[in-house]
Coordinates of C-alpha atoms in Angstrom, one line a residue:
Chain K
M785 CA -18.9 -21.3 -1.6
T786 CA -18.3 -25.0 -1.4
N787 CA -18.1 -24.9 2.4
N788 CA -18.4 -22.5 5.2
H789 CA -14.7 -21.6 5.3
M790 CA -14.0 -18.0 4.4
I791 CA -10.3 -18.7 4.4
S792 CA -8.7 -22.1 3.9
A793 CA -5.0 -22.5 3.4
R794 CA -2.9 -25.7 3.1
G795 CA 0.8 -25.8 3.2
L796 CA 1.2 -22.1 2.2
S797 CA 4.9 -21.2 2.2
K798 CA 6.9 -18.2 1.0
E799 CA 10.6 -18.0 0.4
F800 CA 12.6 -14.9 -0.5
T801 CA 16.0 -15.0 -1.9
V802 CA 18.0 -11.9 -0.9
K803 CA 21.6 -11.8 -1.9
R804 CA 21.6 -15.5 -2.6
K805 CA 20.4 -16.3 0.8
V806 CA 17.1 -18.0 1.1
T807 CA 14.8 -16.8 3.9
H808 CA 11.8 -18.8 4.8
A809 CA 9.3 -16.0 5.5
V810 CA 6.3 -18.3 6.0
T811 CA 6.5 -22.1 6.3
D812 CA 3.7 -24.6 5.9
L813 CA 0.8 -22.4 6.9
N814 CA -2.5 -24.2 7.5
I815 CA -5.5 -22.0 8.3
D816 CA -9.3 -22.5 8.4
V817 CA -11.3 -19.5 9.2
E818 CA -15.1 -19.7 9.3
R819 CA -17.6 -17.2 8.0
G820 CA -18.1 -14.5 10.6
E821 CA -15.1 -15.2 12.8
L822 CA -12.8 -12.5 14.2
V823 CA -9.3 -13.9 14.1
A824 CA -6.2 -12.2 15.4
F825 CA -2.8 -13.1 13.9
L826 CA -0.3 -12.4 16.6
G827 CA 3.5 -12.4 16.5
P828 CA 6.6 -10.3 16.8
N829 CA 7.8 -8.1 13.9
G830 CA 9.3 -10.2 11.2
A831 CA 7.3 -13.3 12.2
G832 CA 5.7 -13.6 8.8
K833 CA 2.3 -12.2 9.6
S834 CA 2.2 -9.6 6.8
T835 CA 3.7 -12.0 4.3
S836 CA 0.9 -14.5 5.1
L837 CA -1.6 -11.7 4.7
R838 CA -0.1 -10.6 1.4
M839 CA -0.4 -14.1 0.0
L840 CA -4.0 -14.5 1.2
T841 CA -4.9 -11.1 -0.4
T842 CA -3.3 -12.1 -3.8
L843 CA -0.6 -9.5 -3.5
L844 CA 2.2 -12.0 -3.3
P845 CA 2.2 -15.4 -5.0
P846 CA 3.1 -18.2 -2.6
T847 CA 6.2 -20.3 -3.3
S848 CA 4.2 -23.4 -2.5
G849 CA 0.9 -24.5 -1.1
Q850 CA -2.6 -23.2 -1.9
A851 CA -5.4 -21.3 -0.4
T852 CA -9.0 -20.4 -1.0
V853 CA -10.2 -17.0 0.1
A854 CA -13.9 -16.0 0.0
G855 CA -14.6 -19.2 -2.0
Y856 CA -11.9 -18.7 -4.7
D857 CA -8.4 -19.9 -5.2
I858 CA -5.9 -17.2 -4.7
A859 CA -3.8 -18.3 -7.7
T860 CA -6.4 -19.1 -10.3
G861 CA -9.3 -16.9 -9.1
S862 CA -7.4 -13.8 -8.0
A863 CA -9.8 -11.4 -9.6
A864 CA -12.8 -13.0 -7.8
V865 CA -10.9 -13.0 -4.5
R866 CA -10.0 -9.3 -5.0
S867 CA -13.6 -8.2 -5.6
R868 CA -14.8 -10.0 -2.5
I869 CA -12.3 -9.0 0.1
G870 CA -11.3 -5.7 1.7
Y871 CA -7.7 -5.0 2.7
I872 CA -6.3 -2.4 4.9
G873 CA -2.6 -2.5 4.7
Q874 CA 0.1 -1.1 6.9
G875 CA 0.5 2.0 4.9
N876 CA -2.0 4.7 4.0
S877 CA -4.4 3.8 1.3
A878 CA -5.3 7.2 0.1
G879 CA -3.2 9.2 -2.4
H880 CA -1.8 12.3 -0.7
N881 CA -2.8 14.7 -3.4
H882 CA -6.4 13.4 -3.6
R883 CA -9.3 14.6 -1.6
V884 CA -11.0 12.5 1.0
R885 CA -14.4 12.0 -0.7
D886 CA -12.8 11.7 -4.2
E887 CA -10.8 8.7 -3.0
L888 CA -13.9 7.0 -1.6
L889 CA -15.7 7.6 -4.9
S890 CA -12.8 6.3 -7.0
Q891 CA -12.6 3.2 -4.7
G892 CA -16.3 2.4 -5.3
A893 CA -15.7 2.8 -9.1
F894 CA -12.8 0.4 -8.9
Y895 CA -15.1 -2.2 -7.4
G896 CA -17.7 -1.7 -10.1
M897 CA -20.2 0.1 -8.0
S898 CA -22.7 2.5 -9.5
R899 CA -22.2 6.2 -9.0
T900 CA -25.2 6.6 -6.8
A901 CA -24.5 3.6 -4.7
T902 CA -20.9 4.8 -4.3
A903 CA -21.9 8.3 -3.3
Q904 CA -24.4 7.0 -0.8
R905 CA -21.9 4.6 0.7
A906 CA -19.1 7.2 0.8
D907 CA -21.4 9.6 2.8
E908 CA -22.4 6.7 5.1
L909 CA -18.7 5.9 5.8
I910 CA -17.7 9.6 6.2
E911 CA -20.4 9.9 8.8
S912 CA -19.7 6.7 10.7
L913 CA -16.0 7.0 10.7
G914 CA -16.0 10.6 11.9
L915 CA -14.6 12.1 8.7
G916 CA -17.4 14.7 8.4
G917 CA -16.1 18.1 7.4
L918 CA -13.0 16.6 5.8
E919 CA -14.6 15.6 2.5
K920 CA -12.8 18.1 0.4
R921 CA -9.6 18.1 2.4
P922 CA -6.5 16.8 0.6
V923 CA -5.3 13.6 2.3
L924 CA -1.9 15.3 2.9
G925 CA -3.7 17.6 5.4
L926 CA -5.2 14.8 7.6
S927 CA -3.9 13.8 11.0
G928 CA -2.5 10.3 11.5
G929 CA -5.8 9.1 13.1
Q930 CA -7.9 10.7 10.3
K931 CA -5.8 9.0 7.7
R932 CA -6.2 5.6 9.4
R933 CA -9.9 6.1 9.6
L934 CA -9.9 6.9 5.9
D935 CA -8.0 3.7 5.2
I936 CA -10.7 1.8 7.1
A937 CA -13.4 3.6 5.1
L938 CA -11.6 2.8 1.8
G939 CA -11.4 -0.8 2.8
L940 CA -15.2 -0.9 3.5
V941 CA -16.6 1.0 0.5
H942 CA -17.6 -2.2 -1.3
S943 CA -19.0 -3.9 1.8
P944 CA -16.6 -6.8 1.6
E945 CA -17.6 -10.1 3.3
L946 CA -14.1 -10.6 4.5
L947 CA -11.8 -7.9 5.8
F948 CA -8.0 -8.1 6.2
L949 CA -6.4 -5.6 8.4
D950 CA -2.6 -5.4 8.7
E951 CA -1.5 -3.8 12.0
P952 CA -4.4 -1.4 11.9
S953 CA -3.7 0.3 15.1
T954 CA 0.1 0.8 14.8
G955 CA 1.1 4.4 15.4
L956 CA -2.3 5.4 16.8
D957 CA -2.8 7.0 20.2
P958 CA -4.8 4.9 22.7
Q959 CA -8.0 6.8 22.1
S960 CA -7.9 6.5 18.3
R961 CA -7.0 2.8 18.8
A962 CA -10.0 2.2 21.0
N963 CA -12.1 4.1 18.5
L964 CA -10.8 2.1 15.6
W965 CA -11.7 -1.2 17.3
Q966 CA -15.2 0.2 18.1
H967 CA -15.7 0.6 14.3
I968 CA -14.4 -2.9 13.6
L969 CA -16.7 -4.5 16.2
T970 CA -19.7 -2.5 15.0
L971 CA -19.0 -3.5 11.4
R972 CA -19.0 -7.1 12.5
R973 CA -22.1 -6.9 14.6
Q974 CA -24.1 -5.2 11.8
H975 CA -22.9 -7.1 8.8
G976 CA -21.4 -10.4 10.1
T977 CA -18.1 -9.5 8.3
T978 CA -15.3 -12.0 8.7
I979 CA -12.3 -10.2 10.1
F980 CA -8.7 -11.3 10.0
V981 CA -6.4 -8.9 11.7
T982 CA -2.6 -9.0 12.4
T983 CA -1.3 -7.2 15.4
H984 CA 1.5 -7.1 17.8
Y985 CA -0.6 -5.5 20.5
L986 CA -1.4 -8.3 22.9
E987 CA -4.2 -6.5 24.6
E988 CA -6.0 -6.1 21.3
A989 CA -5.9 -9.7 20.4
D990 CA -6.9 -10.7 23.9
Q991 CA -9.7 -8.2 24.2
F992 CA -11.3 -8.5 20.8
A993 CA -10.5 -11.7 19.0
E994 CA -12.4 -14.9 19.5
R995 CA -9.5 -16.8 18.1
V996 CA -5.8 -16.1 18.3
M997 CA -3.2 -17.5 15.9
V998 CA 0.3 -17.1 17.1
M999 CA 3.1 -16.9 14.6
D1000 CA 6.8 -17.0 15.2
S1001 CA 9.7 -17.3 12.7
G1002 CA 7.4 -18.0 9.8
R1003 CA 5.5 -20.8 11.5
M1004 CA 2.1 -20.9 13.2
I1005 CA 2.8 -22.1 16.7
A1006 CA -0.7 -21.9 18.3
D1007 CA -4.3 -21.5 17.2
D1008 CA -7.0 -21.3 19.8
T1009 CA -9.2 -19.0 21.8
A1010 CA -7.3 -16.7 24.1
P1011 CA -8.7 -18.2 27.3
A1012 CA -7.8 -21.7 26.1
L1013 CA -4.3 -20.7 25.2
K1014 CA -3.8 -19.1 28.6
T1015 CA -5.2 -22.0 30.5
R1016 CA -3.3 -24.6 28.5
L1017 CA 0.0 -22.8 28.2
A1018 CA 0.4 -20.3 31.0
G1019 CA -2.0 -20.8 34.0
D1020 CA -3.1 -18.4 36.8
V1021 CA -0.8 -17.2 39.5
I1022 CA -2.0 -16.7 43.1
S1023 CA 0.2 -14.7 45.4
I1024 CA -0.3 -15.0 49.2
G1025 CA 1.6 -13.1 51.7
L1026 CA 2.3 -14.6 55.2
G1027 CA 3.5 -13.2 58.5
S1028 CA 6.9 -14.8 58.6
M1029 CA 9.3 -17.1 56.9
S1030 CA 8.3 -20.1 59.0
E1031 CA 4.6 -19.5 58.3
A1032 CA 5.4 -19.3 54.6
S1033 CA 7.2 -22.6 54.7
R1034 CA 4.3 -24.2 56.6
A1035 CA 1.8 -22.7 54.0
A1036 CA 3.9 -24.0 51.1
E1037 CA 3.6 -27.6 52.5
L1038 CA -0.2 -27.2 53.1
V1039 CA -0.7 -25.9 49.6
A1040 CA 1.4 -28.6 48.0
T1041 CA -0.7 -31.3 49.7
A1042 CA -4.0 -29.7 49.0
L1043 CA -3.3 -28.9 45.4
P1044 CA -0.8 -31.5 44.1
S1045 CA -0.9 -30.3 40.5
C1046 CA 0.1 -26.7 41.3
R1047 CA 3.6 -25.2 41.3
V1048 CA 4.7 -23.3 44.4
N1049 CA 7.5 -20.7 44.4
R1050 CA 8.8 -18.1 46.8
S1051 CA 8.4 -14.6 45.3
A1052 CA 11.7 -13.2 44.1
H1053 CA 11.0 -9.9 45.9
D1054 CA 9.7 -11.1 49.2
E1055 CA 10.5 -14.5 50.7
T1056 CA 7.3 -14.5 52.8
V1057 CA 5.2 -14.4 49.7
L1058 CA 4.2 -17.6 47.9
E1059 CA 3.5 -17.7 44.2
I1060 CA 1.2 -20.6 43.2
T1061 CA 0.7 -21.3 39.5
L1062 CA -2.4 -23.3 38.8
E1063 CA -5.5 -23.6 36.7
R1064 CA -8.8 -21.9 37.6
G1065 CA -7.2 -19.6 40.1
N1066 CA -10.4 -17.7 40.7
T1067 CA -12.2 -20.7 42.2
E1068 CA -9.1 -22.1 44.0
L1069 CA -8.2 -18.9 45.7
P1070 CA -11.1 -18.7 48.2
R1071 CA -10.8 -22.5 48.9
L1072 CA -7.1 -22.1 49.6
L1073 CA -7.7 -19.2 52.0
R1074 CA -10.3 -21.2 54.0
H1075 CA -7.9 -24.2 54.0
L1076 CA -5.0 -22.2 55.4
D1077 CA -7.1 -20.3 57.8
A1078 CA -8.5 -23.6 59.2
A1079 CA -4.9 -24.9 59.6
G1080 CA -4.1 -21.9 61.7
V1081 CA -1.9 -20.1 59.1
P1082 CA -3.2 -16.6 58.8
V1083 CA -2.9 -15.1 55.3
R1084 CA -2.0 -11.4 55.3
T1085 CA -2.4 -10.6 51.6
A1086 CA -3.8 -12.4 48.6
A1087 CA -3.8 -11.6 44.9
L1088 CA -4.7 -13.4 41.7
R1089 CA -3.0 -12.7 38.5
Q1090 CA -4.5 -14.1 35.3
P1091 CA -2.1 -14.8 32.5
T1092 CA -1.8 -12.6 29.5
L1093 CA -1.1 -13.6 25.9
D1094 CA 2.5 -12.5 26.6
D1095 CA 2.8 -15.3 29.1
V1096 CA 1.4 -17.6 26.4
F1097 CA 4.0 -16.4 24.0
L1098 CA 6.7 -16.8 26.6
A1099 CA 5.6 -20.3 27.3
L1100 CA 5.6 -21.1 23.6
T1101 CA 8.9 -19.6 22.6
G1102 CA 10.8 -18.8 25.7
R1103 CA 10.8 -15.1 24.7
S1104 CA 8.6 -12.3 25.6
L1105 CA 6.7 -10.5 22.9
R1106 CA 7.0 -7.3 24.9
D1107 CA 10.8 -7.5 24.9
D1108 CA 11.7 -5.4 21.9
S1109 CA 15.1 -6.9 21.5
A1110 CA 13.7 -10.4 21.3
A1111 CA 11.0 -9.2 18.8
E1112 CA 13.6 -7.4 16.6
P1113 CA 13.8 -9.1 13.2
N1114 CA 17.0 -10.8 12.5
S1115 CA 19.4 -9.5 10.0
S1116 CA 18.0 -11.4 7.0
S1117 CA 14.5 -10.3 7.6
A1118 CA 15.7 -6.8 8.0
E1119 CA 17.1 -7.0 4.5
I1120 CA 13.8 -8.2 3.3
E1121 CA 12.2 -5.2 4.9
N1122 CA 14.5 -3.0 3.0
T1123 CA 13.5 -4.5 -0.2
G1124 CA 9.9 -3.5 0.4
V1125 CA 8.5 -6.9 1.4
R1126 CA 7.1 -6.4 4.8
S1127 CA 6.9 -9.5 6.9
Chain R
M1021 CA -11.9 -29.5 5.8
T1022 CA -9.2 -30.4 3.3
A1023 CA -11.4 -29.8 0.3
L1024 CA -9.7 -27.0 -1.7
T1025 CA -11.7 -27.4 -4.8
A1026 CA -12.7 -23.8 -5.4
P1027 CA -14.3 -22.8 -8.6
T1028 CA -11.8 -21.1 -11.0
V1029 CA -13.1 -18.0 -12.6
S1030 CA -12.4 -17.4 -16.3
S1031 CA -10.7 -14.0 -16.6
D1032 CA -13.6 -11.6 -17.1
R1033 CA -11.1 -8.8 -16.8
D1034 CA -11.0 -8.0 -20.5
S1035 CA -14.6 -6.7 -20.5
H1036 CA -13.6 -4.4 -17.6
L1037 CA -10.5 -3.1 -19.3
L1038 CA -12.1 0.0 -20.6
R1039 CA -14.0 0.7 -17.4
D1040 CA -10.9 0.1 -15.3
T1041 CA -8.7 2.3 -17.5
W1042 CA -11.3 5.1 -17.4
N1043 CA -11.5 4.8 -13.5
V1044 CA -7.7 5.0 -13.1
F1045 CA -7.5 7.9 -15.6
R1046 CA -10.2 9.8 -13.8
R1047 CA -8.6 9.3 -10.4
E1048 CA -5.3 10.5 -11.7
L1049 CA -6.9 13.6 -13.2
Q1050 CA -8.8 14.6 -10.0
P1051 CA -6.0 16.5 -8.3
L1052 CA -5.3 18.4 -11.5
L1053 CA -9.0 19.3 -11.9
H1054 CA -9.2 20.6 -8.4
D1055 CA -6.0 22.6 -8.7
P1056 CA -5.6 23.6 -12.4
F1057 CA -3.2 26.4 -11.5
S1058 CA -0.6 23.9 -10.5
L1059 CA -0.2 23.3 -14.3
I1060 CA 0.5 26.9 -14.9
F1061 CA 3.1 27.1 -12.1
S1062 CA 5.0 24.2 -13.5
L1063 CA 5.4 26.2 -16.7
L1064 CA 8.0 28.3 -15.0
Q1065 CA 10.9 26.4 -16.5
P1066 CA 9.8 26.7 -20.1
I1067 CA 9.1 30.3 -19.6
V1068 CA 12.6 30.8 -18.3
F1069 CA 14.0 29.2 -21.4
L1070 CA 11.8 31.3 -23.6
G1071 CA 12.6 34.5 -21.8
L1072 CA 16.3 34.0 -21.2
F1073 CA 17.4 31.7 -23.9
G1074 CA 15.2 33.1 -26.7
P1075 CA 16.9 36.6 -26.8
L1076 CA 20.3 34.9 -27.0
L1077 CA 19.1 32.8 -30.0
I1078 CA 17.8 36.0 -31.6
G1079 CA 21.1 37.8 -31.0
S1080 CA 23.3 34.9 -32.2
S1081 CA 21.3 33.9 -35.2
G1082 CA 20.8 37.3 -36.6
Q1083 CA 17.2 36.3 -37.6
S1084 CA 14.1 38.3 -36.8
T1085 CA 12.1 37.5 -33.6
P1086 CA 9.2 35.9 -35.4
E1087 CA 11.6 33.7 -37.3
V1088 CA 13.4 32.6 -34.2
L1089 CA 10.1 32.0 -32.3
A1090 CA 8.7 29.9 -35.1
W1091 CA 11.7 27.7 -34.7
F1092 CA 12.1 27.9 -30.9
V1093 CA 8.6 27.7 -29.5
P1094 CA 7.7 24.2 -31.0
G1095 CA 11.0 23.0 -29.4
I1096 CA 9.9 24.4 -26.0
L1097 CA 6.6 22.6 -26.2
V1098 CA 8.4 19.3 -26.7
M1099 CA 10.5 20.2 -23.8
I1100 CA 7.4 20.7 -21.6
A1101 CA 6.3 17.2 -22.5
L1102 CA 9.7 15.8 -22.0
F1103 CA 10.3 17.3 -18.5
G1104 CA 6.7 16.9 -17.3
T1105 CA 6.1 13.3 -18.2
S1106 CA 9.6 11.9 -17.6
A1107 CA 9.2 12.8 -14.0
T1108 CA 5.7 11.5 -13.5
G1109 CA 6.8 8.1 -12.4
S1110 CA 7.8 9.7 -9.1
N1111 CA 4.1 10.0 -8.3
L1112 CA 3.8 6.3 -8.6
L1113 CA 7.0 5.8 -6.6
Y1114 CA 5.5 7.8 -3.8
E1115 CA 2.2 5.9 -3.9
M1116 CA 4.1 2.7 -3.7
Q1117 CA 5.8 4.0 -0.6
T1118 CA 2.7 5.2 1.1
G1119 CA 0.5 2.2 0.3
S1120 CA -2.1 3.7 -2.0
H1121 CA -0.7 1.8 -4.9
E1122 CA -1.0 -1.4 -2.9
R1123 CA -4.7 -0.5 -2.4
T1124 CA -5.2 -0.4 -6.1
L1125 CA -3.4 -3.7 -6.5
V1126 CA -5.8 -5.4 -4.1
A1127 CA -8.8 -3.9 -5.9
P1128 CA -10.2 -5.9 -8.9
I1129 CA -8.5 -3.7 -11.5
A1130 CA -6.7 -5.1 -14.5
R1131 CA -2.9 -4.5 -14.1
S1132 CA -2.7 -3.1 -17.6
S1133 CA -5.4 -0.5 -16.8
L1134 CA -3.4 0.7 -13.8
L1135 CA -0.6 1.6 -16.2
V1136 CA -2.6 2.7 -19.3
G1137 CA -5.0 5.0 -17.2
R1138 CA -2.0 6.7 -15.7
A1139 CA -0.3 7.1 -19.1
L1140 CA -3.4 8.5 -20.8
K1141 CA -3.7 11.1 -18.1
E1142 CA -0.3 12.5 -19.1
M1143 CA -1.9 13.8 -22.2
V1144 CA -4.0 16.3 -20.4
P1145 CA -1.4 18.5 -18.8
I1146 CA 0.7 18.4 -22.0
I1147 CA -2.2 19.7 -24.2
V1148 CA -3.1 22.4 -21.7
Q1149 CA 0.5 23.6 -21.1
A1150 CA 1.5 23.5 -24.7
A1151 CA -1.6 25.4 -25.7
V1152 CA -0.9 28.1 -23.0
I1153 CA 2.7 28.6 -24.0
A1154 CA 1.9 28.7 -27.8
L1155 CA -0.8 31.3 -27.1
V1156 CA 1.2 33.5 -24.8
T1157 CA 4.0 33.8 -27.3
I1158 CA 1.7 35.1 -30.0
P1159 CA 1.9 38.8 -28.7
F1160 CA 5.7 38.5 -29.0
G1161 CA 5.5 37.6 -32.7
F1162 CA 4.8 33.9 -32.8
R1163 CA 2.5 33.1 -35.7
P1164 CA 1.3 29.5 -35.4
N1165 CA -0.8 27.8 -38.0
L1166 CA -3.8 26.9 -35.9
A1167 CA -4.7 23.6 -37.6
G1168 CA -1.0 22.7 -37.4
M1169 CA -1.0 23.6 -33.7
A1170 CA -4.0 21.3 -33.1
A1171 CA -2.2 18.4 -34.9
S1172 CA 0.9 19.2 -32.9
L1173 CA -1.0 18.9 -29.6
V1174 CA -2.2 15.4 -30.7
L1175 CA 1.4 14.5 -31.6
L1176 CA 2.7 15.8 -28.2
A1177 CA -0.1 13.9 -26.4
I1178 CA 0.9 10.6 -28.0
F1179 CA 4.6 11.3 -27.3
G1180 CA 3.8 12.2 -23.7
M1181 CA 1.8 9.1 -23.1
G1182 CA 4.6 6.9 -24.3
L1183 CA 7.2 8.8 -22.2
G1184 CA 4.9 8.7 -19.2
A1185 CA 4.5 5.0 -19.5
L1186 CA 8.3 4.6 -19.6
S1187 CA 8.6 6.8 -16.6
Y1188 CA 6.1 4.6 -14.7
A1189 CA 8.0 1.5 -15.8
L1190 CA 11.2 3.1 -14.4
A1191 CA 9.4 3.8 -11.1
L1192 CA 8.2 0.2 -10.9
A1193 CA 11.8 -0.9 -11.6
S1194 CA 13.2 1.4 -8.9
R1195 CA 10.7 0.6 -6.2
K1196 CA 13.4 -1.1 -4.1
K1197 CA 15.8 1.8 -4.4
D1198 CA 14.1 5.1 -5.2
W1199 CA 17.3 7.0 -5.8
M1200 CA 17.6 5.0 -9.0
F1201 CA 14.6 6.6 -10.5
W1202 CA 16.0 10.1 -10.4
A1203 CA 19.5 8.9 -11.3
V1204 CA 18.3 7.3 -14.5
Q1205 CA 15.8 10.1 -15.3
Q1206 CA 18.4 12.8 -14.9
A1207 CA 21.1 10.8 -16.8
L1208 CA 18.8 10.4 -19.8
I1209 CA 16.8 13.6 -20.0
F1210 CA 19.6 16.1 -20.8
P1211 CA 21.3 14.1 -23.6
L1212 CA 17.9 13.3 -25.0
M1213 CA 17.1 17.0 -24.9
I1214 CA 20.3 18.3 -26.5
L1215 CA 20.3 15.6 -29.1
S1216 CA 16.8 16.5 -30.2
G1217 CA 17.8 19.9 -31.4
M1218 CA 15.1 21.6 -29.3
L1219 CA 17.4 24.4 -28.0
L1220 CA 20.1 24.6 -30.6
P1221 CA 20.0 23.4 -34.2
I1222 CA 21.6 19.9 -34.4
E1223 CA 22.5 20.5 -38.1
D1224 CA 25.4 22.7 -36.9
G1225 CA 26.8 19.9 -34.8
P1226 CA 29.4 17.3 -35.7
E1227 CA 28.5 14.2 -37.7
W1228 CA 28.2 11.9 -34.7
M1229 CA 25.7 14.2 -33.1
R1230 CA 23.6 14.2 -36.2
V1231 CA 23.6 10.4 -36.3
A1232 CA 22.7 10.3 -32.6
A1233 CA 19.9 12.8 -33.2
S1234 CA 18.5 10.8 -36.1
I1235 CA 17.9 7.8 -33.8
N1236 CA 16.6 9.9 -31.0
P1237 CA 12.7 9.8 -31.4
I1238 CA 12.5 13.2 -29.7
S1239 CA 14.3 14.9 -32.5
H1240 CA 11.7 13.6 -35.0
V1241 CA 8.9 14.8 -32.7
V1242 CA 10.6 18.3 -32.6
G1243 CA 11.0 18.4 -36.4
A1244 CA 7.4 17.4 -36.9
T1245 CA 6.1 20.0 -34.4
R1246 CA 8.1 22.7 -36.2
A1247 CA 6.7 21.7 -39.5
L1248 CA 3.1 21.5 -38.2
F1249 CA 3.2 24.9 -36.5
A1250 CA 4.4 26.3 -39.8
G1251 CA 1.5 24.7 -41.6
D1252 CA 3.7 22.4 -43.6
F1253 CA 1.5 19.3 -43.2
G1254 CA 3.0 17.5 -46.2
A1255 CA 6.6 17.6 -44.9
P1256 CA 8.2 14.1 -44.5
V1257 CA 9.3 15.1 -41.0
V1258 CA 5.6 15.2 -40.0
L1259 CA 5.1 11.6 -40.8
G1260 CA 8.4 10.8 -39.2
G1261 CA 7.3 12.5 -36.0
F1262 CA 4.1 10.6 -35.8
V1263 CA 5.8 7.3 -36.4
A1264 CA 8.4 8.1 -33.8
A1265 CA 5.8 9.2 -31.2
S1266 CA 3.6 6.2 -31.9
A1267 CA 6.5 3.8 -31.7
L1268 CA 7.6 5.3 -28.4
A1269 CA 4.0 5.0 -27.1
A1270 CA 3.8 1.4 -28.2
V1271 CA 7.1 0.5 -26.6
G1272 CA 6.3 2.6 -23.5
L1273 CA 3.0 0.9 -22.9
W1274 CA 4.3 -2.5 -23.5
V1275 CA 7.3 -2.1 -21.1
G1276 CA 5.0 -0.3 -18.6
I1277 CA 2.3 -3.0 -18.7
T1278 CA 4.9 -5.7 -18.3
A1279 CA 6.5 -3.9 -15.4
M1280 CA 3.1 -3.4 -13.7
R1281 CA 2.1 -7.1 -14.1
K1282 CA 5.5 -8.2 -12.7
S1283 CA 5.3 -5.8 -9.8
S1284 CA 2.7 -7.8 -7.9

């Protein structure tokens, strides 16, 4: 390693030509991820997350740009990159006619591990990922959650220093999802593994990642910690309920003079409720209540809503990530999807 | 920050080629080892041909049962290899859809080994199935030359490996539209079978069919298998069969490896 960057990409781009139409799946991607970081790659379906991941994992050659992953160039040192990274794709990694433990042993052999080391590692992973009792089960007979845990185990057999996960929790029930994240976090705590995960679940990115990269239409549009993104791009919202319309008007004036940088709106549902968008809502709220109280305007209700990453995405793109119609890939990326290149 | 001068690794893949091929071969073989009876069940089709087509041949040719079996059983063995291995690409097609092929592409395995290991595995079911069919026909009057049978199994294994490699190449070419795999496989398999003379003698057919058969590698494999089972090691068809099978294997592996390298 020439520096401490586990991933370093410059100008990474990928174009696909489908039916003579050029689609820019990823445009000018610049990334630096340090050793030990947990980064979430967030964006709607078709944003280019998987295409980026497939380039970084040597599955797809970039149209232009370059990247080093785990210390080696993805184009000239692909074999070295492959032996150092783990990759858990969107599909199921295990062959359906194979048995659980056999696949783990094959995987170890693929990475050049000795028989004894592989067997020991396989048993460790079977134990820690709750696959005990399923060793001889054909993969076809596993539940969705069990298959996903086996995918994780397969990605970890060779103890990679860098782990890529592509939508690891899609299709899992909430309990399995929580369980999966527990495994990812434990792995990181115990081995300092660098983790790069794509997701379209906002809560996951918010809760677990130290750093969130937001991607939309093939471009990276934000890269920061979740709290920083929220503060910078969305802001807290304080809602205060007042006794009457006149009191609400009075309160609005008081708030505007006390906090000149905030934004005050009437609630769409109730004209007597004020919605105040500002930074550091948690410290401003008690101050605001005391101020209104001292001015003789009694506050009936008060609530603080902190922004989500969805508010951030909305602020960045004018669209909501939750809104499925907005997140739907456009027709050209749908065609790409049909040709087997997931984006 | 901007330094992207990473060390480039000289390809040390060559030294791992054998190991990688062996690992792929072993992984492919595992389901078969756990479930060897699946091989026997897949013999249903050749047994139907032997049991239902054989008596018709005996009746129409006017020859004795042992004479007909000596001609017909070797053809059936080639048929086993033809049907079994030409469909094997569908396994890869399925693994490409589920994601387990992708997993092997991210692993540090040589692309050529991913293909060769799979193709080599095709030899195993062919040898087992051909031996089983040859042996179960003995009580019905089949009298194989055992050394010739052993040589035939080697020939069939080489043939199956080549055909399997081509089937995998077809799967890789059809990964964007899986119906194409079966369309091409079905379109080719029956003409190839009939023009090999494995069910009915091609010598009785018209001139153009004999010409077509002479350029069909499978007809040479069928001819060589018949001569070997009869113990006629010196027959020119034996050499022709080995040349045809080896050529098919060479072409199959080359096309297959190229397709595998291009696929990622």
